[in-house]
Short mmCIF file of C-alpha atoms in Angstrom, two decimals:
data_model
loop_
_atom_site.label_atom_id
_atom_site.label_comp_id
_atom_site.label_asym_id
_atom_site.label_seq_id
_atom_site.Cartn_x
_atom_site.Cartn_y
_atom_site.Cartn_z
CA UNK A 1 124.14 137.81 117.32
CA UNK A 2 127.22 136.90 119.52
CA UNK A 3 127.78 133.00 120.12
CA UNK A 4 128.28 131.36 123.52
CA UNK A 5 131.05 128.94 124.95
CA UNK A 6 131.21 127.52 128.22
CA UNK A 7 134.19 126.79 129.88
CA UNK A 8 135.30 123.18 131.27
CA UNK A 9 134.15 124.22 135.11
CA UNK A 10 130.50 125.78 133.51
CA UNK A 11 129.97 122.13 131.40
CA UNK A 12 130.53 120.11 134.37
CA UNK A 13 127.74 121.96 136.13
CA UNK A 14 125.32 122.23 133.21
CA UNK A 15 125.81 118.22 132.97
CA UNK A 16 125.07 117.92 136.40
CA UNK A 17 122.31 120.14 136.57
CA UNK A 18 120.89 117.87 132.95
CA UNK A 19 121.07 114.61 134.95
CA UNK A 20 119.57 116.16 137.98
CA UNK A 21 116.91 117.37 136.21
CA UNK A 22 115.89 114.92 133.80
CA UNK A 23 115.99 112.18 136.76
CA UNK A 24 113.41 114.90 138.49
CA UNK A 25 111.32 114.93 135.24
CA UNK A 26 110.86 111.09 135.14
CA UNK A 27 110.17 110.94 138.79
CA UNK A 28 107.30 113.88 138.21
CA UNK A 29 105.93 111.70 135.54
CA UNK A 30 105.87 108.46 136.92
CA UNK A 31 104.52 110.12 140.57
CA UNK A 32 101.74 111.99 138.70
CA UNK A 33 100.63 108.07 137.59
CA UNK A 34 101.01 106.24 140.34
CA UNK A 35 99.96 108.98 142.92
CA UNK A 36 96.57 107.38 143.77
CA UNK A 37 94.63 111.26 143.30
CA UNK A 38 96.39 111.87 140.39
CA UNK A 39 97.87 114.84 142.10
CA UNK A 40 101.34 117.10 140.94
CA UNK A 41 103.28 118.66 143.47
CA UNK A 42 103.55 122.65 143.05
CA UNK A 43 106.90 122.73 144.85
CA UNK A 44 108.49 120.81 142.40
CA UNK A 45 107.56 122.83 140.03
CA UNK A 46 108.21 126.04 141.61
CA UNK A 47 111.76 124.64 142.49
CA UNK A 48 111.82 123.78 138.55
CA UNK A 49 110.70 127.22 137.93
CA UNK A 50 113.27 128.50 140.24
CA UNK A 51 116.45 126.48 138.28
CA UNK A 52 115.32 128.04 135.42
CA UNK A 53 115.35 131.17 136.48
CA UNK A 54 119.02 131.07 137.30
CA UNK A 55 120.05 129.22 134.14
CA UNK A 56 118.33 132.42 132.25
CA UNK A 57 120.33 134.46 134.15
CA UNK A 58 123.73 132.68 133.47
CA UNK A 59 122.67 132.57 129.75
CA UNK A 60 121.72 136.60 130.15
CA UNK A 61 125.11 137.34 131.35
CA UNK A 62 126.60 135.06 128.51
CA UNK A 63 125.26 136.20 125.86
CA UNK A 64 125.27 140.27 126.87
CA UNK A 65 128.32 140.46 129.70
CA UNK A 66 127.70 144.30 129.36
CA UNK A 67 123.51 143.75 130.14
CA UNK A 68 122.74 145.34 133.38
CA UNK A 69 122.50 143.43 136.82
CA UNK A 70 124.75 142.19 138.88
CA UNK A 71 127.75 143.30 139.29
CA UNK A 72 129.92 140.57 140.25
CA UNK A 73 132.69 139.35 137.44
CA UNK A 74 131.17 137.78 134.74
CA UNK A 75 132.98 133.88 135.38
CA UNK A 76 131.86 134.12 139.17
CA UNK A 77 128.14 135.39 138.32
CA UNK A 78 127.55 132.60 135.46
CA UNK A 79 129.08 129.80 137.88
CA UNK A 80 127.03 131.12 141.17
CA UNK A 81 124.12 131.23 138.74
CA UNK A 82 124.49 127.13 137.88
CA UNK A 83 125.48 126.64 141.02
CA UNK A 84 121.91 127.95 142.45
CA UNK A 85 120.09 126.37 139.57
CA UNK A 86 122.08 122.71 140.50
CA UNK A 87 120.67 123.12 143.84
CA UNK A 88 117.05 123.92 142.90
CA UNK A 89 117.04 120.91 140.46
CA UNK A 90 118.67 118.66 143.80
CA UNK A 91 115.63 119.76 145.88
CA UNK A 92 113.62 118.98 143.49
CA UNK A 93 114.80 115.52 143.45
CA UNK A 94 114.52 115.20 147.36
CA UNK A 95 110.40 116.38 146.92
CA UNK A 96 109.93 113.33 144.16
CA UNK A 97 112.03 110.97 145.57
CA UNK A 98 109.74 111.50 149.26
CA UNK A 99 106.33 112.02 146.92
CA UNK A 100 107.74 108.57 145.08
CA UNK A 101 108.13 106.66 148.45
CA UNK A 102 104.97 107.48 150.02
CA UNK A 103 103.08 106.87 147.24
CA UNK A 104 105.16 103.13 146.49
CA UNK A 105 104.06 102.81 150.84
CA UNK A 106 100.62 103.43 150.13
CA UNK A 107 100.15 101.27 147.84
CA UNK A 108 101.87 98.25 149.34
CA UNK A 109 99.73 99.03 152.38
CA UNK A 110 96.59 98.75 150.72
CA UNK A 111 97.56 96.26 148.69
CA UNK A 112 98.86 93.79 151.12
CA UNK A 113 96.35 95.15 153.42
CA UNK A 114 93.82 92.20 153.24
CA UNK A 115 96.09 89.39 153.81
CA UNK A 116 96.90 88.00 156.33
CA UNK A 117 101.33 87.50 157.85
CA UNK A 118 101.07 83.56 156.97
CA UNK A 119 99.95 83.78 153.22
CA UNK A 120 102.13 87.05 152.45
CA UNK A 121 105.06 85.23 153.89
CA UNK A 122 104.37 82.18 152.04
CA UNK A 123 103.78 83.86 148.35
CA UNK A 124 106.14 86.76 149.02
CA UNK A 125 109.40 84.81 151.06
CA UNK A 126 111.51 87.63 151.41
CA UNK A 127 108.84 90.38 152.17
CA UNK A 128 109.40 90.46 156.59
CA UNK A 129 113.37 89.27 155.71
CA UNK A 130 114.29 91.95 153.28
CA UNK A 131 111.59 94.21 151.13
CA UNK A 132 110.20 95.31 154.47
CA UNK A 133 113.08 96.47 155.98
CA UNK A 134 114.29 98.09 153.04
CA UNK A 135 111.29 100.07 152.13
CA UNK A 136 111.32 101.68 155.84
CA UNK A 137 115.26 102.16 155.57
CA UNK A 138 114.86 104.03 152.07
CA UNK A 139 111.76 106.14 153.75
CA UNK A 140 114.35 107.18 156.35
CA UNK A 141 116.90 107.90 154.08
CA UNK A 142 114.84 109.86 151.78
CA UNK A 143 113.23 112.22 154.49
CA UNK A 144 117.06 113.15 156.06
CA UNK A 145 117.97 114.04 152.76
CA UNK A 146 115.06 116.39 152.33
CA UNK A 147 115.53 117.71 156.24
CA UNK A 148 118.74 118.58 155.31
CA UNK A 149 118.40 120.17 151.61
CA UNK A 150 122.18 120.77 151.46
CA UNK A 151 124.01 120.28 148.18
CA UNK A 152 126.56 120.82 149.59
CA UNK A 153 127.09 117.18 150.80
CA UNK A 154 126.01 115.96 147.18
CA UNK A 155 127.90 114.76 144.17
CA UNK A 156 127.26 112.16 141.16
CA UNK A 157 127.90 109.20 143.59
CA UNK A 158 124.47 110.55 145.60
CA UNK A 159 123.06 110.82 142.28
CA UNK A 160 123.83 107.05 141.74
CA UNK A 161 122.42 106.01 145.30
CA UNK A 162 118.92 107.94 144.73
CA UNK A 163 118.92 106.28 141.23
CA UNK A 164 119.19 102.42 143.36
CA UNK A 165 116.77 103.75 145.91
CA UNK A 166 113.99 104.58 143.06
CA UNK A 167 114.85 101.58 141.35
CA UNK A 168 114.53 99.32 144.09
CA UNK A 169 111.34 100.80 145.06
CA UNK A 170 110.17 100.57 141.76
CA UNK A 171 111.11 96.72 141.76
CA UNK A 172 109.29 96.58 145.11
CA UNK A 173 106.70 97.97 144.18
CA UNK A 174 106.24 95.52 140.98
CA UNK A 175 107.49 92.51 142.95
CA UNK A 176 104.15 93.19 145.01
CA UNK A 177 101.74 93.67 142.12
CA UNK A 178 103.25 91.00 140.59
CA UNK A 179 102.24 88.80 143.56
CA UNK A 180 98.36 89.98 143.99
CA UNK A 181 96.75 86.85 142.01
CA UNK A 182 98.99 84.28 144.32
CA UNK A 183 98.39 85.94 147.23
CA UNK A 184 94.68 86.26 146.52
CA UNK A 185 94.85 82.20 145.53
CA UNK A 186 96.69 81.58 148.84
CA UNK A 187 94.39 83.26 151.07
CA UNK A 188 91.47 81.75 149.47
CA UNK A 189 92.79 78.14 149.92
CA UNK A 190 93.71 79.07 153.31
CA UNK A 191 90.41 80.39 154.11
CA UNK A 192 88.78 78.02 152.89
CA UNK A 193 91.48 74.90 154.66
CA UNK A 194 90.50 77.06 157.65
CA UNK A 195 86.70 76.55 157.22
CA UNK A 196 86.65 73.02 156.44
CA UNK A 197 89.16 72.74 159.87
CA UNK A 198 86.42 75.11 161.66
CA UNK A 199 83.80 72.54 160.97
CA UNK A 200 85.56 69.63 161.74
CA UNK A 201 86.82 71.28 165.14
CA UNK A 202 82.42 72.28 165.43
CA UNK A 203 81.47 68.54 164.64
CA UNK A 204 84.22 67.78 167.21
CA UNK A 205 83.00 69.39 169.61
CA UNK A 206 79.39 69.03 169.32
CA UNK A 207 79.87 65.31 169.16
CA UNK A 208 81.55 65.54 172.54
CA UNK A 209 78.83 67.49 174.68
CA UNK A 210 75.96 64.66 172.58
CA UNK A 211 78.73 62.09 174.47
CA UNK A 212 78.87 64.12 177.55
CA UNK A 213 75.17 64.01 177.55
CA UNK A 214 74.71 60.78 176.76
CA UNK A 215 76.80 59.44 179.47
CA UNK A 216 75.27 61.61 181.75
CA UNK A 217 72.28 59.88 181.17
CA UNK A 218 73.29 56.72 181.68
CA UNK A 219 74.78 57.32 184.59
CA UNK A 220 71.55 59.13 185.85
CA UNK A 221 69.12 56.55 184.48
CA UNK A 222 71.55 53.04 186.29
CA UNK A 223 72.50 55.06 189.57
CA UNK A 224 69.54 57.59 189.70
CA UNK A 225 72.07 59.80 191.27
CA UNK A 226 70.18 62.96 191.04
CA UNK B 1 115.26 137.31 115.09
CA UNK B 2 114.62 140.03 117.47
CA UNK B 3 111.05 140.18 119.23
CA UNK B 4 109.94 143.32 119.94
CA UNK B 5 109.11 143.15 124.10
CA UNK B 6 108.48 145.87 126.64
CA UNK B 7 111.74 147.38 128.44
CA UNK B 8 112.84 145.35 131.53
CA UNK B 9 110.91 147.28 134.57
CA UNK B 10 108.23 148.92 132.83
CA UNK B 11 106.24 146.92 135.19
CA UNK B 12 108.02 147.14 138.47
CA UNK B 13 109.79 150.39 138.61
CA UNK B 14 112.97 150.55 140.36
CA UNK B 15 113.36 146.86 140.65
CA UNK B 16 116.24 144.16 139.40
CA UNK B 17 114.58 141.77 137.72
CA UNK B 18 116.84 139.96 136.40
CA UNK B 19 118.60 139.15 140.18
CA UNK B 20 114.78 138.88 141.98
CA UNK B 21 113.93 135.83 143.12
CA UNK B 22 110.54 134.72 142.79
CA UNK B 23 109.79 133.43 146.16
CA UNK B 24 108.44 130.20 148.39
CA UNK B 25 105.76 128.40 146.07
CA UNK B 26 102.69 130.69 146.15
CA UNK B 27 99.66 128.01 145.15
CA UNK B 28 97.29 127.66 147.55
CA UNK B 29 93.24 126.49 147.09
CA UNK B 30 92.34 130.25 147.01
CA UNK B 31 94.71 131.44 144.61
CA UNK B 32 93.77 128.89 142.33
CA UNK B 33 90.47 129.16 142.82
CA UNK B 34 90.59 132.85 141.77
CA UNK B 35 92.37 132.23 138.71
CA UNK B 36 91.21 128.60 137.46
CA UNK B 37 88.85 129.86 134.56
CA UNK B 38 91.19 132.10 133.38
CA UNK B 39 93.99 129.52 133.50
CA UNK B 40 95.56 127.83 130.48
CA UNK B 41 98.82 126.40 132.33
CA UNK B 42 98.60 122.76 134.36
CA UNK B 43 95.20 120.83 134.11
CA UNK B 44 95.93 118.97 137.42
CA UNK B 45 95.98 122.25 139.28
CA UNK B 46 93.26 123.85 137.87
CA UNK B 47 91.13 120.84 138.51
CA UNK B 48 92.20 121.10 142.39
CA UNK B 49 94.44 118.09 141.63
CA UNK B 50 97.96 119.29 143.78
CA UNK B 51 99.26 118.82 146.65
CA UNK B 52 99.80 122.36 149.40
CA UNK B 53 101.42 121.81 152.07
CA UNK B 54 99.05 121.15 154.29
CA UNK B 55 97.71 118.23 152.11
CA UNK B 56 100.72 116.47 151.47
CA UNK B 57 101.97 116.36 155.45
CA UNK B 58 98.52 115.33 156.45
CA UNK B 59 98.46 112.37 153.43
CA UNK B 60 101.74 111.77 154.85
CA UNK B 61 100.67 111.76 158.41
CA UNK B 62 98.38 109.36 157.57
CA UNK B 63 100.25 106.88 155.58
CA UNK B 64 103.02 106.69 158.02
CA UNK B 65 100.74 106.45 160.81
CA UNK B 66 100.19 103.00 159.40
CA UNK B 67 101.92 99.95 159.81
CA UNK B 68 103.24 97.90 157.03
CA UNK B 69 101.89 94.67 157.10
#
């Protein structure tokens, strides 16, 4: 059995194509959790399926140059090969990163759903100044990314941005769960300030028209007006 | 060790299989309807748990058609 090398061009790819990937596999994992049906996403997977494919065929032509196939030069075929597999893995990332956003929306949505602007401003301060913003900015960033689906553009420093954007969602996201039992303690005192204000504003009022009334009677009864 | 596997193409005549490639993703509610009691491969698809296309843009559709708070 003949061994394999890789040359310095063919090792940058492959680590490329490892950080690529395993970044894709944690997103799959964590999305299948948090994905409130519990649902996968076949086109990950098929683009998965599809890297692997071409890394099979690089390793083919490695390991046999003489195996049938193509018949471009061995270097070329091996590279283009990496090359397609490096932008199967990056699509893949573009489908989890916009499955990972939506599903971090959702949940925020629903979440922050029953309170009202006052008490999730109060308990979370910089929700409407920055989290806000920033969700709907990384939701546009995301979805030109995937309209685009060009590696071309791409290299490690992308790699690094997508890695902030996930973690800062992921923050987000626990910044906001984090917050549930003070926001659910600040709408209930508010509600319940609100009430007691209700009544007062009731007794208020009723005690005015019992005046009202009352005056009008008087006036009635010593000037028999009507 | 060397398995012992049928010749490349003994299925597809005539066809390169190594340089084929396989193709948009194929899974649709029909497909895997047809095959889920023969299927041994991912539990969340077999138990209609994935997202087509059509499922994800309209859960989309949805989701974005809503405000933040």
């Amino acid at each position: 059995m003949s061994s394999i090398s890789f040359d310095s061009g063919e090792t940058e790819q492959i680590q490329e194509m490892l950080d690529v990937y395993f970044f894709v596999k944690e997103l799959l994992l964590y999305n299948e959790v948090i994905d409130p049906e519990g649902y996968t996403s076949p086109q990950i997977l098929n683009e998965l399926r599809n890297a692997y494919d071409h890394i099979n065929r690089a390793l083919r032509k490695k390991l046999n140059p003489d195996n049938p196939g193509s018949t471009k030069p061995d270097d070329e075929y091996v590279s283009q090969n990496l090359d397609k597999a490096i932008g199967h893995v990056y699509r893949a990332c573009y489908d989890a990163l916009d499955w990972l956003s939506l599903n971090v929306r959702e949940e925020i949505q629903e979440s922050l759903a029953p309170f009202s602007h006052e008490t999730i401003n109060t308990v979370i301060p910089n929700y409407y100044s920055g989290l806000r913003k920033e969700i709907i900015n990384y939701e546009e960033k995301i979805s030109q990314l995937r309209a685009s689906k060009d590696i071309a553009s791409l290299d490690q420093n992308s790699l690094v941005e997508y890695t902030e954007i996930v973690k800062n969602l992921q923050s987000i996201r626990k910044q906001v769960n984090d917050s549930m039992e003070s926001l659910s303690e600040y709408e209930e005192k508010r509600n319940s300030e609100m009430l007691k204000m209700n009544r007062i504003i009731t007794m208020r009022d009723v005690g005015v028209a019992l005046f009202t009334l009352f005056l009008g009677a008087i006036i009635n009864y010593f000037f028999n007006i009507v | 060790m060397k398995i012992k596997i049928p010749a490349m193409g003994s299925l597809l005549k005539g066809k390169n299989i190594v340089d084929s490639e396989f193709g948009p993703n194929s899974i649709n509610e029909e497909k895997v309807r047809k095959f889920s009691p023969l299927s041994r491969g991912n539990v969340r698809i077999s138990s209609d748990r994935y997202y087509t296309d059509s499922r994800y843009e309209a859960r989309k559709k949805k989701v974005y058609g809503t405000k933040l708070p």
